[in-house]
Coordinates of C-alpha atoms and ligand atoms in Angstrom, one line a residue:
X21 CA 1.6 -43.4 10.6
X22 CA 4.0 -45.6 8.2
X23 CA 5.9 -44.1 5.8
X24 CA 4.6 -43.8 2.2
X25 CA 4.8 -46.4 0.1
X26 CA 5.0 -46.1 -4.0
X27 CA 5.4 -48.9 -6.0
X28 CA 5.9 -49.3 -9.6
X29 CA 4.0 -52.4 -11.3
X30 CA 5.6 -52.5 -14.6
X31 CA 3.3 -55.5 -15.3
X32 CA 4.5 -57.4 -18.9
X33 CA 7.0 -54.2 -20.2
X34 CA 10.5 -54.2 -20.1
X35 CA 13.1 -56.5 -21.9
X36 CA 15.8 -57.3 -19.3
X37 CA 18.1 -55.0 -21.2
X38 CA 15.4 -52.8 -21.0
X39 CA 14.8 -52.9 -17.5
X40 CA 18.4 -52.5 -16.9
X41 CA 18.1 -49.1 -18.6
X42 CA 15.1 -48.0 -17.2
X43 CA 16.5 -48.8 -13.1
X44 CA 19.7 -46.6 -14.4
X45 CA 17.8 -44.1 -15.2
X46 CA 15.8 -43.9 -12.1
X47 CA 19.0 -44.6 -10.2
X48 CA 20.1 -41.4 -11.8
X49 CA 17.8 -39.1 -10.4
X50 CA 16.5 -40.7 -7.6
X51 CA 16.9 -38.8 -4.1
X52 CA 16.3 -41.3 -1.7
X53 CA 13.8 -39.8 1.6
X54 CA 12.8 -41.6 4.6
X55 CA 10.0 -40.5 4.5
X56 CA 8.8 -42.9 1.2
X57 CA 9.6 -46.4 0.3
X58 CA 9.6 -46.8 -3.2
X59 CA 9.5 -50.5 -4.9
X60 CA 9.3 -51.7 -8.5
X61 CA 8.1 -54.7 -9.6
X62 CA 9.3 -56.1 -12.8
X63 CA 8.5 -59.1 -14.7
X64 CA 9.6 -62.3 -13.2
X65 CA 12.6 -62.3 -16.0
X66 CA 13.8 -59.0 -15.0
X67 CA 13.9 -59.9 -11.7
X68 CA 17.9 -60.9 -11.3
X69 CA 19.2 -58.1 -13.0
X70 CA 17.1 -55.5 -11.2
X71 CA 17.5 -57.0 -8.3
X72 CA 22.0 -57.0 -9.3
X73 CA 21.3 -52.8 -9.9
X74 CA 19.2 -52.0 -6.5
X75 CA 21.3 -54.1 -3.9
X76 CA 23.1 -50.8 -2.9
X77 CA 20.4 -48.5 -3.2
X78 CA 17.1 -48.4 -0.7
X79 CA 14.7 -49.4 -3.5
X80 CA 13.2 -52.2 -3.1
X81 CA 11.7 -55.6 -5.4
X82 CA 8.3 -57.1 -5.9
X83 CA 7.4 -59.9 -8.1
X84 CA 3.9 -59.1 -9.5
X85 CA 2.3 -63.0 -8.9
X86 CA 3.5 -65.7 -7.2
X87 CA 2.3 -69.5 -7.0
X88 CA 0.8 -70.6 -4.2
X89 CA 2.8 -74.2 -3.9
X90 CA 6.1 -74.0 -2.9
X91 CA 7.4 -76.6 -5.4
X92 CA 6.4 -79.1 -7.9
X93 CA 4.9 -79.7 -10.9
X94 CA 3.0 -76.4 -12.3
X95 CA 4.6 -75.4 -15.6
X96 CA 4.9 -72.0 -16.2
X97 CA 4.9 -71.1 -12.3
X98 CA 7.2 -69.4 -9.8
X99 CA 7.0 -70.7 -6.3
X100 CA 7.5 -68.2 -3.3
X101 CA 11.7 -69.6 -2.4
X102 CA 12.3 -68.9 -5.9
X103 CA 11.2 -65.0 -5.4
X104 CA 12.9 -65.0 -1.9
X105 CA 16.2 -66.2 -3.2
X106 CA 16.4 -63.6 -5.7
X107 CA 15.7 -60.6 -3.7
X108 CA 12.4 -60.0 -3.7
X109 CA 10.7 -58.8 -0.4
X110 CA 6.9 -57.9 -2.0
X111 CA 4.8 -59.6 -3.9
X112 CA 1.4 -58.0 -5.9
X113 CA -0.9 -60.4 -5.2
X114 CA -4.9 -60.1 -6.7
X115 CA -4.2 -57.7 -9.3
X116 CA -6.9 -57.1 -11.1
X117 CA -5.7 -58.1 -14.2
X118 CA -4.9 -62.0 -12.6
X119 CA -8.3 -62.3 -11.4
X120 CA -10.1 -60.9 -14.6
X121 CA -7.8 -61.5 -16.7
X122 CA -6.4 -65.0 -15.5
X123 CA -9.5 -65.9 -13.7
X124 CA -8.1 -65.9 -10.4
X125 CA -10.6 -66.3 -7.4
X126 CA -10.6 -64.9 -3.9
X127 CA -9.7 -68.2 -2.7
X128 CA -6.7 -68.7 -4.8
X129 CA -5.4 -65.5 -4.1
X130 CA -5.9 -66.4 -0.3
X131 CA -3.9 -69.4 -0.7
X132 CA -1.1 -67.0 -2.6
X133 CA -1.5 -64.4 0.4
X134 CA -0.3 -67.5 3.0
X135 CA 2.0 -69.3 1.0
X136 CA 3.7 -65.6 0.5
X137 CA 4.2 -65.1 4.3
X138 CA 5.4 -68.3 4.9
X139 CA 8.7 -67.2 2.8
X140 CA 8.6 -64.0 4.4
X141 CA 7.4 -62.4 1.0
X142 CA 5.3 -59.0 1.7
X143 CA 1.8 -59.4 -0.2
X144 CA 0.8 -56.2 -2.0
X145 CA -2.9 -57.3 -2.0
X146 CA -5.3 -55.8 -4.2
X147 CA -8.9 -55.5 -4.1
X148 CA -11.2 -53.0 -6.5
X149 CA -14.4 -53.3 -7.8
X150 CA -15.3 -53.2 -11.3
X151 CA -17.3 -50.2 -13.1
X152 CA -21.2 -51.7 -13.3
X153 CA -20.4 -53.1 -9.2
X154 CA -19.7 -49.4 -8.8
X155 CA -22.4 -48.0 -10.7
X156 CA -24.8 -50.6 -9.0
X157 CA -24.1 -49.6 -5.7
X158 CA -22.0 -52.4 -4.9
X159 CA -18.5 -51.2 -4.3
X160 CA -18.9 -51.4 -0.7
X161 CA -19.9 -55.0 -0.6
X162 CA -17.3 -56.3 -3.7
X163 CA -14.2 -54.8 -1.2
X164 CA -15.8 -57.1 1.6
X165 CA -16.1 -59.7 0.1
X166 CA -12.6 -59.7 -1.6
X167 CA -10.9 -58.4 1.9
X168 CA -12.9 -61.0 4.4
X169 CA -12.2 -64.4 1.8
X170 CA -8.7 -62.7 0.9
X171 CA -7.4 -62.6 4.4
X172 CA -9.1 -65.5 5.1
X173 CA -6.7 -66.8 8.2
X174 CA -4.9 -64.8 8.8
X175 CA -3.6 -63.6 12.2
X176 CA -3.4 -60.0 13.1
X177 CA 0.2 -60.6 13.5
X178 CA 0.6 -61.8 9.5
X179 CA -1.7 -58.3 8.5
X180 CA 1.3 -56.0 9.9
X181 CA 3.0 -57.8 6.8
X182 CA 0.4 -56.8 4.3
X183 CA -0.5 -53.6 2.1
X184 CA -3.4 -53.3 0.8
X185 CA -3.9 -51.7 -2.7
X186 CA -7.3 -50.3 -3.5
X187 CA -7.4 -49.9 -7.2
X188 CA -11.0 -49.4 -9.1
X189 CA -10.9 -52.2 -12.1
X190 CA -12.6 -49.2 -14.0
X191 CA -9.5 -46.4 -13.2
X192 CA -6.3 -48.5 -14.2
X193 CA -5.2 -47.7 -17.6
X194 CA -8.3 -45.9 -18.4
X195 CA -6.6 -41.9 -17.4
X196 CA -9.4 -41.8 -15.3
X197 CA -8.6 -42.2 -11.6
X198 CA -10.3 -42.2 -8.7
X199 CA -11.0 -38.6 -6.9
X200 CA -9.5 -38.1 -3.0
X201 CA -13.0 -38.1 -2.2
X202 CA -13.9 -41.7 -4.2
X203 CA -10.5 -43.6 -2.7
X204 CA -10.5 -41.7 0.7
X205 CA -14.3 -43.5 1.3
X206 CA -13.1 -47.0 0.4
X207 CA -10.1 -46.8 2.1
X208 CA -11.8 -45.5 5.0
X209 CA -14.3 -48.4 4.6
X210 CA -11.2 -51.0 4.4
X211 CA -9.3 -49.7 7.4
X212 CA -12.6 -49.7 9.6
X213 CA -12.6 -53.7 8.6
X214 CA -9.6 -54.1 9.1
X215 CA -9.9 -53.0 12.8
X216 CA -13.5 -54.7 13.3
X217 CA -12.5 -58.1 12.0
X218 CA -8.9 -58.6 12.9
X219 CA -9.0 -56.1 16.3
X220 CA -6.0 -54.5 15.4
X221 CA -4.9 -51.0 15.0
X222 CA -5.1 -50.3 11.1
X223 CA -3.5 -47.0 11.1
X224 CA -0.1 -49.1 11.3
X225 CA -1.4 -50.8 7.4
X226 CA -0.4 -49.2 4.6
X227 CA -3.5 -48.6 2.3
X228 CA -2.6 -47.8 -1.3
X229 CA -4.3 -46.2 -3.7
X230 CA -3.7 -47.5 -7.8
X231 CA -5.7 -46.4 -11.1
X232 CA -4.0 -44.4 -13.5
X233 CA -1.7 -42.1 -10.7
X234 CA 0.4 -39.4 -12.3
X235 CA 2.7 -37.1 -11.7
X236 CA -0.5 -34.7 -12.2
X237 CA -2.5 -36.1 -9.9
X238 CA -0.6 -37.7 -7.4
X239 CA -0.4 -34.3 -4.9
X240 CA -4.2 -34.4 -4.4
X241 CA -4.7 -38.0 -4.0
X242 CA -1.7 -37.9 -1.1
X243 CA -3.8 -35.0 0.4
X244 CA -6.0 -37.9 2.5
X245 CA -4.8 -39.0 5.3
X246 CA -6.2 -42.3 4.4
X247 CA -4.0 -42.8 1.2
X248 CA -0.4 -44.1 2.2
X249 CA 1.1 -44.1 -1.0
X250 CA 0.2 -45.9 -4.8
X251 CA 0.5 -48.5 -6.9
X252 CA 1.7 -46.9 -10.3
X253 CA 1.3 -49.0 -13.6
X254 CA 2.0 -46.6 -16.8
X255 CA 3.3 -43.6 -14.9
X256 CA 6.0 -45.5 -13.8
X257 CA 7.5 -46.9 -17.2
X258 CA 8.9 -43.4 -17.6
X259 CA 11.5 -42.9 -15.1
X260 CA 10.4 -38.9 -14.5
X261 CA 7.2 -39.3 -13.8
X262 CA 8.0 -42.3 -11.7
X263 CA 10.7 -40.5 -9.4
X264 CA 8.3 -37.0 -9.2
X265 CA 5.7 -39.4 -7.6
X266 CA 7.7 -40.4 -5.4
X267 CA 8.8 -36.6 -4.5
X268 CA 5.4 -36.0 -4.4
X269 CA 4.7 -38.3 -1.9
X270 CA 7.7 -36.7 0.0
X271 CA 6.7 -33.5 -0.1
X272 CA 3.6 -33.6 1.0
Ligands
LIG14 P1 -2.3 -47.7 -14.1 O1 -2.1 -49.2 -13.5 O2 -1.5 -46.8 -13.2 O3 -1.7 -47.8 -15.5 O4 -3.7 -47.4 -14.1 C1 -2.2 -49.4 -12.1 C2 -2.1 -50.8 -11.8 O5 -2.7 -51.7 -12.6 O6 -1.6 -51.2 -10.8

């Protein structure tokens, strides 16, 4: 199995001053284990000075979009060199909140998933379906279809490059996560996929789990064998809860 995998999306939060703060403070109580990768991804501003703080230390950067050209003119985008050259070695790519947010379509976020790799950027890609998908019976088919035109591709080669997030539109930022039993089916569901469609042996993917993961809940959700860490929004803008997650995912 991989090692676990947390990452901290602190989607738009964080000044750079503040940012500066908050990597001291996680710096400062912070016991690195081999057993867990831990990541944060600040906004694109941030991204110099965080990266400045974590060049000594065995945390690691994501950017949380990217664009999918690698120059030009597209005002108000950052093309995948630019991330590279300033440290970053993930990128969150799919989020729900780009493609309900920013209207960004499988197909786009395809494009973002290649151009990524080409620079040698890691794509966090997440998939999740919404709450009336769910409650009409469509989870199943939603994380198809966003994992098959996603992937669109790529070689299983490229995939050993690639975590997957699962994150439920309807449990991030709502307090109401998933249960082990709710992300352990889905995950199960992507990993079987992954194998069927790319002919590759998915236990080597790291699967996240994100949707309101806590400190509180983070033990059982790390209890499944199918759940290789999470993608943290609010838990990790406080640098406790952040760093106990991570222990967590340690200890277990
Ligand atoms: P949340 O966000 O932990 O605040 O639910 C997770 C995410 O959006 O990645």
């Amino acid at each position: 199995m991989p090692n676990r995998f947390i990452v901290g999306n602190w989607k738009m939060h964080n000044t750079i001053s503040q940012a500066e703060t908050l990597i001291q403070e996680i710096l400062g109580i912070y016991q690195a284990n081999p057993s867990v990768e831990l990541a944060v991804a600040p906004p694109h501003v941030a991204l110099q000075a965080v990266a400045r703080l974590l060049a000594p230390t065995p945390i690691t950067l994501a950017a949380q979009n990217v664009c999918a050209k690698d120059e030009g003119a597209f005002t108000g985008e950052i093309s995948p060199p630019m991330l590279k050259e300033l440290g970053c070695q993930y990128v969150i790519i799919g989020h729900s909140e780009r493609r309900h947010l920013f209207g960004e379509s499988d197909e786009a976020i395809n494009e973002k998933i290649h151009a990524a790799l080409r620079h040698e950027l890691q794509p966090i890609f997440c998939i999740g379906e919404r709450l009336e998908e769910r409650e009409a019976g469509q989870t199943h088919s939603v994380i198809q279809r966003q994992l098959q035109k996603g992937l669109v591709g790529l070689e299983p080669k490229d995939l050993g490059n690639v975590t997957i997030a699962y994150e439920p539109v309807w449990a991030i930022g709502t307090g109401r996560a998933a249960t082990v039993e709710q992300a352990t089916e889905v995950h199960a569901a992507i990993r079987s996929s992954l194998t069927t469609h790319w002919n590759l042996n998915s236990e080597q993917i790291r699967i996240l789990y994100g949707g309101s993961v806590t400190a509180d809940n983070a033990h059982a959700l790390f209890q499944s064998p199918h759940i290789n860490g999470a993608l943290v929004g609010k838990a990790c803008l406080n640098s406790e809860s952040f760093v106990k997650i991570a222990e967590i995912a340690a200890l277990d």
